Tab-separated table of C-alpha atoms in Angstrom:
chain	number	residue	atom	x	y	z
A	1	MET	CA	6.651	-41.241	51.682
A	2	GLU	CA	7.605	-40.823	55.416
A	3	HIS	CA	6.526	-43.768	57.697
A	4	THR	CA	4.233	-42.638	60.586
A	5	PRO	CA	5.414	-44.580	63.723
A	6	THR	CA	2.936	-46.331	65.811
A	7	ILE	CA	3.282	-47.020	69.568
A	8	ARG	CA	4.351	-50.517	68.876
A	9	SER	CA	6.923	-49.650	66.299
A	10	LYS	CA	8.324	-47.170	68.529
A	11	ILE	CA	8.594	-49.677	71.398
A	12	GLU	CA	10.055	-52.338	69.111
A	13	THR	CA	12.753	-49.741	67.913
A	14	GLU	CA	13.774	-48.905	71.462
A	15	LEU	CA	14.056	-52.654	72.336
A	16	LYS	CA	16.025	-53.324	69.280
A	17	GLN	CA	18.418	-50.492	69.897
A	18	ARG	CA	19.096	-51.376	73.550
A	19	GLY	CA	19.457	-55.142	72.913
A	20	TYR	CA	16.421	-56.111	75.010
A	21	THR	CA	14.687	-59.610	74.480
A	22	PHE	CA	11.102	-59.983	75.566
A	23	SER	CA	12.279	-61.973	78.532
A	24	SER	CA	14.963	-59.345	79.599
A	25	PHE	CA	12.534	-56.382	79.188
A	26	SER	CA	9.736	-58.154	80.998
A	27	LYS	CA	12.202	-58.448	84.130
A	28	ILE	CA	12.841	-54.657	84.221
A	29	SER	CA	9.337	-53.546	83.361
A	30	GLY	CA	7.265	-55.875	85.402
A	31	ILE	CA	5.086	-56.746	82.502
A	32	ASN	CA	4.534	-60.510	82.139
A	33	ARG	CA	6.474	-61.817	79.129
A	34	GLY	CA	3.604	-63.555	77.447
A	35	THR	CA	1.293	-60.271	77.909
A	36	PHE	CA	4.295	-58.087	76.315
A	37	SER	CA	4.611	-60.457	73.327
A	38	ALA	CA	0.862	-60.428	72.680
A	39	MET	CA	0.909	-56.511	72.789
A	40	LEU	CA	3.431	-56.515	70.049
A	41	ASN	CA	3.096	-59.717	68.080
A	42	SER	CA	-0.614	-60.997	68.215
A	43	ASN	CA	-2.881	-60.321	65.266
A	44	PRO	CA	-4.736	-58.249	66.300
A	45	PRO	CA	-2.506	-57.083	68.838
A	46	LYS	CA	-3.529	-57.145	72.422
A	47	PRO	CA	-4.410	-53.593	73.591
A	48	ILE	CA	-2.084	-51.764	75.723
A	49	SER	CA	-3.087	-50.276	79.077
A	50	VAL	CA	-2.130	-46.829	80.252
A	51	ARG	CA	-0.580	-48.758	83.207
A	52	GLN	CA	1.558	-50.875	80.846
A	53	MET	CA	2.543	-47.849	78.886
A	54	ASP	CA	3.632	-46.002	82.026
A	55	LEU	CA	5.754	-49.089	83.061
A	56	ILE	CA	7.346	-49.309	79.711
A	57	THR	CA	8.181	-45.557	79.587
A	58	GLN	CA	9.769	-45.914	83.223
A	59	ALA	CA	11.893	-49.008	82.264
A	60	LEU	CA	13.264	-47.442	79.203
A	61	GLY	CA	13.964	-44.221	81.369
A	62	TYR	CA	11.792	-41.581	79.657
A	63	PRO	CA	9.755	-39.141	81.149
A	64	ASP	CA	5.968	-39.399	81.971
A	65	GLY	CA	3.917	-38.984	78.935
A	66	TRP	CA	6.624	-40.166	76.500
A	67	LEU	CA	4.082	-42.335	74.385
A	68	TYR	CA	1.071	-40.471	75.110
A	69	GLU	CA	0.705	-38.751	71.773
A	70	LEU	CA	0.951	-42.364	69.905
A	71	TYR	CA	-1.446	-43.976	72.562
A	72	ILE	CA	-4.286	-41.562	71.475
A	73	ASP	CA	-4.582	-43.825	68.320
A	74	GLU	CA	-4.546	-47.009	70.530
A	75	CYS	CA	-7.712	-45.385	72.229
A	76	PHE	CA	-9.210	-44.996	68.903
A	77	TYR	CA	-8.254	-48.298	67.187
A	78	GLU	CA	-9.808	-48.856	63.916
A	79	GLY	CA	-11.398	-45.378	64.140
A	80	LYS	CA	-13.719	-46.141	66.990
A	81	GLY	CA	-13.325	-44.808	70.437
A	82	HIS	CA	-12.709	-47.311	73.125
A	83	TRP	CA	-14.106	-45.696	76.464
A	84	LYS	CA	-12.409	-48.632	78.676
A	85	ARG	CA	-9.116	-47.252	77.288
A	86	ILE	CA	-9.829	-43.673	77.011
A	87	LYS	CA	-11.132	-43.095	80.367
A	88	PRO	CA	-7.914	-44.236	82.296
A	89	PHE	CA	-5.777	-42.513	79.780
A	90	LEU	CA	-7.770	-39.197	80.472
A	91	LEU	CA	-7.510	-39.642	84.310
A	92	ARG	CA	-3.674	-40.023	83.968
A	93	CYS	CA	-3.643	-36.856	81.611
A	94	VAL	CA	-5.585	-34.903	84.257
A	95	GLU	CA	-2.926	-36.073	86.863
A	96	LEU	CA	-0.089	-34.999	84.797
A	97	GLY	CA	-1.677	-31.886	83.634
A	98	ARG	CA	-1.472	-32.697	79.987
A	99	GLN	CA	-4.136	-30.399	78.520
A	100	ASP	CA	-2.706	-30.994	75.116
A	101	PHE	CA	-3.447	-34.568	75.026
A	102	ILE	CA	-6.899	-34.145	76.576
A	103	GLN	CA	-8.057	-31.641	74.054
A	104	LYS	CA	-6.898	-33.946	71.292
A	105	VAL	CA	-8.866	-36.936	72.645
A	106	LEU	CA	-12.019	-34.662	73.249
A	107	SER	CA	-11.698	-33.575	69.557
A	108	ARG	CA	-11.568	-37.143	68.482
A	109	LEU	CA	-14.498	-38.243	70.829
A	110	THR	CA	-16.751	-35.341	69.644
A	111	GLU	CA	-16.572	-36.425	66.119
A	112	ASP	CA	-19.382	-38.697	67.335
A	113	LEU	CA	-21.706	-36.548	69.499
A	114	SER	CA	-23.274	-39.682	71.238
A	115	TYR	CA	-20.172	-39.535	73.637
A	116	VAL	CA	-21.170	-36.137	74.935
A	117	PRO	CA	-23.270	-37.814	77.915
A	118	THR	CA	-20.047	-39.866	78.758
A	119	ILE	CA	-17.891	-36.877	78.787
A	120	PHE	CA	-20.470	-34.923	80.996
A	121	GLN	CA	-20.437	-38.080	83.470
A	122	PHE	CA	-16.729	-38.186	83.351
A	123	ALA	CA	-16.708	-34.206	84.431
A	124	GLU	CA	-19.176	-34.989	87.142
A	125	GLU	CA	-16.911	-37.628	88.528
A	126	LEU	CA	-14.098	-35.151	88.684
A	127	HIS	CA	-16.185	-32.658	90.310
A	128	SER	CA	-17.204	-35.146	93.010
A	129	ALA	CA	-13.460	-35.891	93.478
A	130	VAL	CA	-12.953	-32.058	94.273
A	131	LYS	CA	-10.952	-31.617	90.997
A	132	GLU	CA	-12.799	-28.531	89.923
A	133	LYS	CA	-10.001	-26.927	87.709
A	134	GLU	CA	-9.381	-30.382	86.074
A	135	SER	CA	-13.036	-30.750	85.227
A	136	VAL	CA	-13.326	-27.479	83.292
A	137	PRO	CA	-12.214	-28.598	79.727
A	138	PHE	CA	-14.889	-31.438	80.067
A	139	TYR	CA	-17.747	-29.209	80.934
A	140	GLU	CA	-16.525	-26.981	78.207
A	141	CYS	CA	-16.671	-29.649	75.773
A	142	VAL	CA	-20.152	-30.500	76.741
A	143	VAL	CA	-21.187	-26.925	76.354
A	144	GLU	CA	-19.664	-26.676	72.918
A	145	ASN	CA	-21.186	-29.933	71.725
A	146	GLU	CA	-24.651	-30.455	73.495
A	147	ARG	CA	-27.221	-30.695	70.672
A	148	TYR	CA	-30.269	-29.984	73.069
A	149	TYR	CA	-30.227	-26.161	74.352
A	150	HIS	CA	-32.848	-27.206	77.183
A	151	SER	CA	-30.973	-30.264	78.485
A	152	GLU	CA	-30.177	-30.641	82.014
A	153	ARG	CA	-26.634	-31.811	81.082
A	154	LEU	CA	-26.209	-28.351	79.437
A	155	ALA	CA	-27.347	-26.413	82.320
A	156	ILE	CA	-25.340	-28.355	84.939
A	157	SER	CA	-22.115	-27.678	82.794
A	158	GLN	CA	-22.995	-23.993	82.565
A	159	TYR	CA	-23.546	-23.913	86.181
A	160	ARG	CA	-20.324	-25.392	87.022
A	161	LEU	CA	-18.223	-23.338	84.836
A	162	PHE	CA	-20.210	-20.230	86.223
A	163	SER	CA	-19.491	-21.235	89.785
A	164	TYR	CA	-15.697	-22.106	89.233
A	165	SER	CA	-15.131	-18.768	87.484
A	166	LEU	CA	-16.432	-16.499	90.196
A	167	SER	CA	-13.589	-14.389	91.687
A	168	LYS	CA	-13.110	-10.982	93.384
A	169	ASP	CA	-13.650	-9.029	89.993
A	170	LEU	CA	-17.308	-7.856	90.399
A	171	GLU	CA	-17.505	-6.852	86.852
A	172	ASN	CA	-16.274	-10.225	85.535
A	173	ASN	CA	-18.836	-11.927	87.981
A	174	CYS	CA	-21.656	-10.021	86.533
A	175	GLN	CA	-20.763	-11.039	82.942
A	176	LEU	CA	-20.490	-14.638	84.174
A	177	ALA	CA	-23.953	-14.309	85.592
A	178	ILE	CA	-25.459	-12.767	82.423
A	179	LYS	CA	-24.127	-15.807	80.522
A	180	PHE	CA	-25.132	-18.404	82.827
A	181	ALA	CA	-28.543	-17.044	84.026
A	182	PRO	CA	-30.768	-18.369	80.775
A	183	PHE	CA	-29.842	-21.856	81.707
A	184	ARG	CA	-30.775	-21.718	85.549
A	185	LYS	CA	-34.365	-23.037	85.127
A	186	ASN	CA	-33.299	-26.104	83.341
A	187	LEU	CA	-31.453	-27.201	86.485
A	188	PRO	CA	-32.508	-29.715	88.857
A	189	GLU	CA	-33.911	-28.375	92.129
A	190	ASN	CA	-30.867	-28.905	94.197
A	191	HIS	CA	-28.713	-27.030	91.733
A	192	GLN	CA	-31.201	-24.314	91.161
A	193	LEU	CA	-31.156	-23.454	94.893
A	194	ASP	CA	-27.375	-22.998	94.929
A	195	ALA	CA	-27.555	-21.099	91.701
A	196	LEU	CA	-30.041	-18.679	92.543
A	197	LEU	CA	-28.249	-17.858	95.730
A	198	LYS	CA	-24.971	-17.336	93.821
A	199	LEU	CA	-26.794	-15.165	91.276
A	200	ALA	CA	-28.385	-13.069	94.000
A	201	ASN	CA	-25.020	-12.719	95.638
A	202	VAL	CA	-23.254	-11.594	92.547
A	203	TYR	CA	-25.655	-8.730	92.079
A	204	PHE	CA	-25.763	-7.885	95.930
A	205	GLN	CA	-22.110	-7.444	95.784
A	206	ASP	CA	-22.405	-5.078	92.699
A	207	TYR	CA	-25.115	-3.083	94.227
A	208	ASP	CA	-27.514	-4.053	91.502
A	209	CYS	CA	-30.430	-4.064	93.752
A	210	GLU	CA	-33.353	-4.798	91.314
A	211	THR	CA	-31.536	-7.733	89.789
A	212	SER	CA	-30.547	-9.174	93.266
A	213	ILE	CA	-34.054	-8.744	94.459
A	214	GLN	CA	-35.290	-10.587	91.317
A	215	TYR	CA	-33.120	-13.719	92.084
A	216	ALA	CA	-33.821	-13.730	95.815
A	217	LYS	CA	-37.535	-13.686	95.025
A	218	GLU	CA	-37.071	-16.782	92.753
A	219	LEU	CA	-35.128	-18.344	95.524
A	220	GLU	CA	-37.945	-17.725	97.959
A	221	VAL	CA	-40.512	-19.496	95.658
A	222	LEU	CA	-38.231	-22.464	94.944
A	223	ALA	CA	-37.157	-22.878	98.671
A	224	THR	CA	-40.586	-22.510	99.969
A	225	ASN	CA	-41.893	-25.095	97.200
A	226	VAL	CA	-39.050	-27.433	98.369
A	227	TYR	CA	-39.921	-26.969	101.913
A	228	GLN	CA	-43.705	-27.826	101.579
A	229	GLN	CA	-42.920	-30.879	99.550
A	230	GLN	CA	-40.792	-32.022	102.444
A	231	VAL	CA	-43.580	-31.285	104.880
A	232	GLN	CA	-46.077	-33.086	102.930
A	233	ALA	CA	-43.687	-36.157	102.589
A	234	ARG	CA	-43.479	-36.292	106.483
A	235	ILE	CA	-47.209	-35.919	106.844
A	236	LYS	CA	-47.605	-38.757	104.532
A	237	LYS	CA	-44.657	-40.628	106.196
A	238	ARG	CA	-42.954	-41.086	103.012
A	239	GLU	CA	-39.096	-41.062	102.601
A	240	VAL	CA	-37.865	-37.405	102.427
A	241	LYS	CA	-35.500	-37.290	99.542
A	242	SER	CA	-31.970	-35.958	100.171
A	243	LEU	CA	-31.459	-32.511	98.439
A	244	ASN	CA	-27.698	-32.936	97.830
A	245	THR	CA	-27.333	-29.105	97.975
A	246	GLU	CA	-24.207	-27.295	99.209
A	247	ARG	CA	-26.052	-25.861	102.150
A	248	HIS	CA	-28.987	-26.739	104.450
A	249	LEU	CA	-32.565	-26.125	103.064
A	250	ILE	CA	-33.006	-23.364	105.663
A	251	VAL	CA	-30.176	-21.413	104.455
A	252	TYR	CA	-31.812	-20.852	101.137
A	253	TYR	CA	-35.234	-20.070	102.646
A	254	GLY	CA	-33.686	-17.589	105.106
A	255	GLN	CA	-31.333	-16.021	102.764
A	256	ALA	CA	-34.042	-15.426	100.099
A	257	TYR	CA	-35.715	-12.989	102.708
A	258	LEU	CA	-32.506	-11.828	104.350
A	259	MET	CA	-31.008	-10.670	100.949
A	260	GLN	CA	-34.213	-8.892	99.984
A	261	GLY	CA	-34.314	-6.834	103.185
A	262	ASN	CA	-30.572	-5.960	102.826
A	263	MET	CA	-31.128	-4.768	99.168
A	264	LEU	CA	-34.034	-2.558	100.319
A	265	GLU	CA	-31.725	-1.255	103.104
A	266	LYS	CA	-29.102	-0.456	100.374
A	267	GLN	CA	-31.848	1.574	98.540
A	268	GLY	CA	-32.472	3.562	101.946
A	269	LEU	CA	-35.977	1.734	102.142
A	270	TYR	CA	-35.464	1.052	105.744
A	271	GLU	CA	-38.991	0.553	106.913
A	272	LYS	CA	-39.757	-1.794	103.930
A	273	ALA	CA	-36.355	-3.711	104.986
A	274	MET	CA	-37.837	-4.030	108.458
A	275	GLY	CA	-40.709	-5.947	107.053
A	276	PHE	CA	-38.650	-8.859	105.889
A	277	ILE	CA	-37.015	-9.708	109.375
A	278	PRO	CA	-40.013	-11.669	110.645
A	279	PHE	CA	-39.720	-14.152	107.871
A	280	TYR	CA	-36.136	-15.396	109.101
A	281	GLU	CA	-35.849	-14.506	112.654
A	282	ASP	CA	-37.816	-17.488	114.361
A	283	LEU	CA	-36.977	-20.439	111.862
A	284	ILE	CA	-35.616	-22.223	115.012
A	285	ASP	CA	-39.200	-23.017	115.861
A	286	CYS	CA	-39.311	-25.270	112.661
A	287	ASP	CA	-40.045	-28.842	114.182
A	288	TRP	CA	-38.251	-30.616	111.194
A	289	LEU	CA	-34.892	-29.239	111.827
A	290	ASP	CA	-31.914	-31.464	112.394
A	291	GLU	CA	-28.750	-30.504	114.310
A	292	LEU	CA	-27.217	-28.578	111.550
A	293	GLY	CA	-30.610	-26.799	110.638
A	294	ILE	CA	-30.771	-25.688	114.337
A	295	LEU	CA	-27.333	-24.136	114.025
A	296	GLU	CA	-28.195	-22.210	110.834
A	297	ALA	CA	-31.540	-21.021	112.230
A	298	ARG	CA	-29.553	-19.607	115.340
A	299	LYS	CA	-27.515	-17.728	112.983
A	300	PHE	CA	-30.496	-16.203	111.383
A	301	LYS	CA	-32.065	-15.308	114.657
A	302	MET	CA	-28.775	-13.498	115.643
A	303	TRP	CA	-28.785	-11.683	112.167
A	304	ALA	CA	-32.406	-10.742	112.719
A	305	LYS	CA	-31.741	-9.141	115.719
A	306	ALA	CA	-28.539	-7.333	114.473
A	307	ASN	CA	-30.544	-6.273	111.286
A	308	ARG	CA	-33.276	-4.943	113.403
A	309	LEU	CA	-30.776	-2.741	115.480
A	310	ASN	CA	-28.954	-1.818	112.295
A	311	LEU	CA	-32.017	-0.526	110.672
A	312	GLU	CA	-33.221	1.438	113.635
A	313	ILE	CA	-29.710	3.073	113.703
A	314	LEU	CA	-29.802	3.900	110.130
A	315	ILE	CA	-33.112	5.542	110.533
A	316	GLY	CA	-31.367	7.661	113.120
A	317	ASP	CA	-32.521	6.182	116.474
A	318	MET	CA	-29.250	6.583	118.270
A	319	THR	CA	-30.874	5.413	121.596
A	320	ARG	CA	-30.331	1.874	120.117
A	321	LEU	CA	-26.742	2.372	119.805
A	322	PRO	CA	-25.687	0.845	123.143
A	323	ALA	CA	-27.657	-2.442	122.452
A	324	TYR	CA	-26.036	-2.655	118.847
A	325	VAL	CA	-22.402	-1.934	120.478
A	326	GLU	CA	-23.086	-4.700	122.726
A	327	LEU	CA	-24.249	-7.166	120.211
A	328	ILE	CA	-21.384	-6.662	117.710
A	329	ARG	CA	-18.783	-6.753	120.822
A	330	ASN	CA	-20.303	-10.149	121.587
A	331	ASN	CA	-19.989	-11.338	117.900
A	332	PRO	CA	-16.694	-10.332	116.672
A	333	GLN	CA	-17.512	-11.407	113.056
A	334	GLU	CA	-20.271	-8.678	112.862
A	335	ILE	CA	-17.934	-5.839	114.191
A	336	LEU	CA	-16.710	-4.673	110.512
A	337	HIS	CA	-20.402	-4.580	109.180
A	338	GLY	CA	-21.705	-3.039	112.552
A	339	LEU	CA	-18.982	-0.410	112.400
A	340	LEU	CA	-20.067	0.446	108.869
A	341	THR	CA	-23.709	0.948	109.942
A	342	ILE	CA	-22.714	3.221	112.882
A	343	MET	CA	-20.457	5.115	110.264
A	344	GLU	CA	-23.162	5.705	107.792
A	345	SER	CA	-25.515	6.881	110.461
A	346	ALA	CA	-23.153	9.335	111.996
A	347	ASN	CA	-22.353	10.836	108.670
A	348	ASN	CA	-25.985	10.961	107.559
A	349	TYR	CA	-27.215	12.607	110.896
A	350	ASN	CA	-24.039	14.486	111.729
A	351	HIS	CA	-23.550	12.344	114.961
A	352	SER	CA	-20.267	12.376	116.940
A	353	ILE	CA	-19.066	8.815	117.523
A	354	ASP	CA	-15.544	9.431	118.701
A	355	ASP	CA	-16.243	7.266	121.772
A	356	ILE	CA	-17.264	4.359	119.572
A	357	LEU	CA	-14.234	4.687	117.485
A	358	LEU	CA	-12.054	4.757	120.815
A	359	LEU	CA	-13.807	1.695	121.984
A	360	PHE	CA	-13.181	-0.190	118.839
A	361	ALA	CA	-9.776	1.327	118.009
A	362	GLU	CA	-7.883	-2.048	118.253
A	363	ASN	CA	-10.212	-3.660	115.785
A	364	ILE	CA	-9.985	-0.793	113.395
A	365	ASN	CA	-6.203	-0.599	113.525
A	366	GLU	CA	-6.104	-4.369	112.828
A	367	PHE	CA	-8.334	-3.800	109.718
A	368	ARG	CA	-5.884	-0.972	108.649
A	369	ASP	CA	-3.013	-3.331	108.850
A	370	LEU	CA	-4.790	-5.505	106.395
A	371	ARG	CA	-4.334	-3.202	103.583
A	372	THR	CA	-1.176	-4.796	102.644
A	373	ASN	CA	-2.794	-8.208	102.901
A	374	ILE	CA	-6.161	-7.522	101.492
A	375	SER	CA	-6.487	-11.288	100.413
A	376	TYR	CA	-7.389	-11.960	104.060
A	377	TYR	CA	-10.920	-11.026	103.082
A	378	HIS	CA	-11.516	-14.068	101.150
A	379	THR	CA	-14.977	-13.228	100.140
A	380	ASN	CA	-16.359	-10.367	98.163
A	381	TYR	CA	-18.845	-9.573	100.647
A	382	ASN	CA	-16.249	-8.770	103.149
A	383	LEU	CA	-14.012	-6.916	100.784
A	384	VAL	CA	-16.989	-4.592	99.775
A	385	THR	CA	-17.791	-4.059	103.441
A	386	TYR	CA	-14.076	-3.170	104.246
A	387	SER	CA	-14.149	-0.826	101.188
A	388	ARG	CA	-17.379	0.904	102.345
A	389	PHE	CA	-16.410	1.164	106.028
A	390	PHE	CA	-13.134	2.912	105.301
A	391	LEU	CA	-14.797	5.181	102.783
A	392	GLU	CA	-17.389	6.323	105.536
A	393	LEU	CA	-14.756	6.660	108.100
A	394	SER	CA	-12.932	8.887	105.582
A	395	ARG	CA	-15.896	11.039	105.174
A	396	TYR	CA	-16.346	11.239	109.047
A	397	TYR	CA	-12.755	12.397	109.461
A	398	PHE	CA	-13.082	14.860	106.570
A	399	ASN	CA	-16.128	16.416	108.207
A	400	LYS	CA	-14.071	16.822	111.349
A	401	GLY	CA	-10.997	18.220	109.480
A	402	SER	CA	-8.897	15.288	110.258
A	403	TYR	CA	-7.172	15.244	106.865
A	404	PHE	CA	-4.348	12.912	107.446
A	405	GLU	CA	-6.581	10.268	108.898
A	406	ALA	CA	-9.196	10.854	106.471
A	407	ILE	CA	-6.932	10.284	103.420
A	408	ASP	CA	-5.304	7.275	105.046
A	409	SER	CA	-8.815	5.708	105.365
A	410	MET	CA	-9.629	6.469	101.991
A	411	LEU	CA	-6.563	4.762	100.667
A	412	ASN	CA	-7.691	1.583	102.490
A	413	SER	CA	-10.920	1.944	100.767
A	414	LEU	CA	-9.457	2.339	97.256
A	415	LYS	CA	-7.127	-0.650	97.789
A	416	ALA	CA	-10.042	-2.983	98.579
A	417	SER	CA	-12.133	-1.443	95.742
A	418	SER	CA	-9.258	-1.975	93.268
A	419	GLN	CA	-8.985	-5.711	94.231
A	420	LEU	CA	-12.666	-6.069	93.327
A	421	ASN	CA	-12.282	-4.132	89.955
A	422	ASP	CA	-15.145	-2.102	91.326
A	423	LYS	CA	-14.955	0.431	88.841
A	424	ALA	CA	-18.150	2.445	89.336
A	425	TYR	CA	-17.912	2.504	93.069
A	426	TYR	CA	-14.254	3.567	92.726
A	427	ILE	CA	-14.981	6.294	90.268
A	428	LYS	CA	-17.918	7.856	91.849
A	429	SER	CA	-16.808	7.908	95.414
A	430	ILE	CA	-13.085	7.492	96.200
A	431	THR	CA	-11.428	9.522	93.297
A	432	LEU	CA	-13.782	12.335	93.588
A	433	LEU	CA	-13.135	12.500	97.166
A	434	PHE	CA	-9.259	12.348	96.892
A	435	GLU	CA	-9.244	15.062	94.206
A	436	LYS	CA	-11.206	17.229	96.458
A	437	TYR	CA	-8.850	16.953	99.464
A	438	LYS	CA	-5.585	16.022	97.748
A	439	ASP	CA	-3.898	19.263	98.640
A	440	HIS	CA	-4.126	17.959	102.428
A	441	SER	CA	-2.262	14.625	101.458
A	442	THR	CA	1.215	13.831	102.395
A	443	HIS	CA	3.748	12.778	99.780
A	444	GLU	CA	3.639	9.324	100.913
A	445	GLN	CA	-0.171	9.258	100.579
A	446	GLN	CA	-0.024	10.921	96.957
A	447	THR	CA	2.550	8.077	96.148
A	448	GLU	CA	0.204	5.423	97.418
A	449	TYR	CA	-2.829	6.678	95.589
A	450	GLU	CA	-0.957	7.065	92.097
A	451	LYS	CA	0.368	3.554	92.579
A	452	VAL	CA	-3.314	2.004	93.222
A	453	ILE	CA	-4.620	4.154	90.371
A	454	LYS	CA	-2.095	2.836	88.025
A	455	GLU	CA	-3.139	-0.687	88.805
A	456	VAL	CA	-6.822	0.023	88.518
A	457	LYS	CA	-6.274	1.480	85.127
A	458	CYS	CA	-4.294	-1.504	84.237
A	459	ASN	CA	-7.053	-3.840	85.152
A	460	ILE	CA	-9.560	-1.865	83.074
A	461	LYS	CA	-7.152	-1.810	80.114
A	462	GLN	CA	-6.988	-5.603	80.499
A	463	MET	CA	-10.768	-6.045	80.874
A	464	THR	CA	-11.541	-3.989	77.640
A	465	SER	CA	-8.686	-5.274	75.483
């Protein structure tokens, strides 16, 4: 029967083959001779720490992780897990990216489900240390082994995995949201606020107005309740608990109304959308705001002014156009969205806006140049806006008979949609438009179109395989 080596027998073999004594090896490893002797000869042997194991590995000239496979048994001496040894070992495996050893340790640990809370706490420590990617296998372990479906621990683990996995892929984000959503109400209030904002945003980007409004309404109720609790605490001169949220409380309150209004706008319900503006335009008047809260409230006040002008223009009131143009010129971050509004209104009411396009020609050219560096738009919201703007610009040019400019704009839109895996929007809008006017496209435009279409089909195939 073949003898299975232990970590100690492996070290002893190496020392014997190289002619080291405890004294000589102590000098090159930096480990005290007595300590080293106790690790190998005592009965029971003195436990070996991760640091000591790394010093031995380094002294013998082996790569990091040489003894890690055998060290797992050291962590479970006599079949029982020893967290004081396991935790430093896991941290070192995280540092080295040794997922294989992490999974083996977790598999051994979860033979005793009483370790699940400890694994969760370890994952939270990694999260606090901004090691999100590294924490994933530990949260996944909690999800797979948590016994209580309604536990806060399970809900937080599901929320972390949901948040980490959000990407440019709109369809993937919706699937993640569906999987996570049932756990949202088991989260503590601070995580609920962040989770509801993320859920509303996922469906906002996917143009699922009904679901986005549902989560925005939930956010409205929760943010209002938390705000009222804080007001009551101040009235009664009690200490106001720190929320420990990703954003200031006023952001959740304001976004709840802002997003409902925006979703109504997307449905063409402009008058109803207008009714939500008063709820977030004067938040700066709240007497409890700190410096950060005042900065956030000023943003909402600016957005309220922009959204009111935005809705008036979408309704067709072009007398408001000069004021709207002035506003977006003074707020460069709003130019892309502002031009989209102007384009939509021009297309819906057959207005000529050539003078506006000339005024913002430099900005539009900068947007065009980003076609080859679309990752510049690091948020899905900006990518969606980018895609919509160039699709509306394309329609405007088609109506004018400017086919080269129209198709070039359409290709910008297609490129962004392909990055988002926005299949429904791409199929219904861009493809039909290109097929209708493809006889007016140049050879280069057709080549680029076919290239992007090939990428989109490849993405769809990967998603469905």
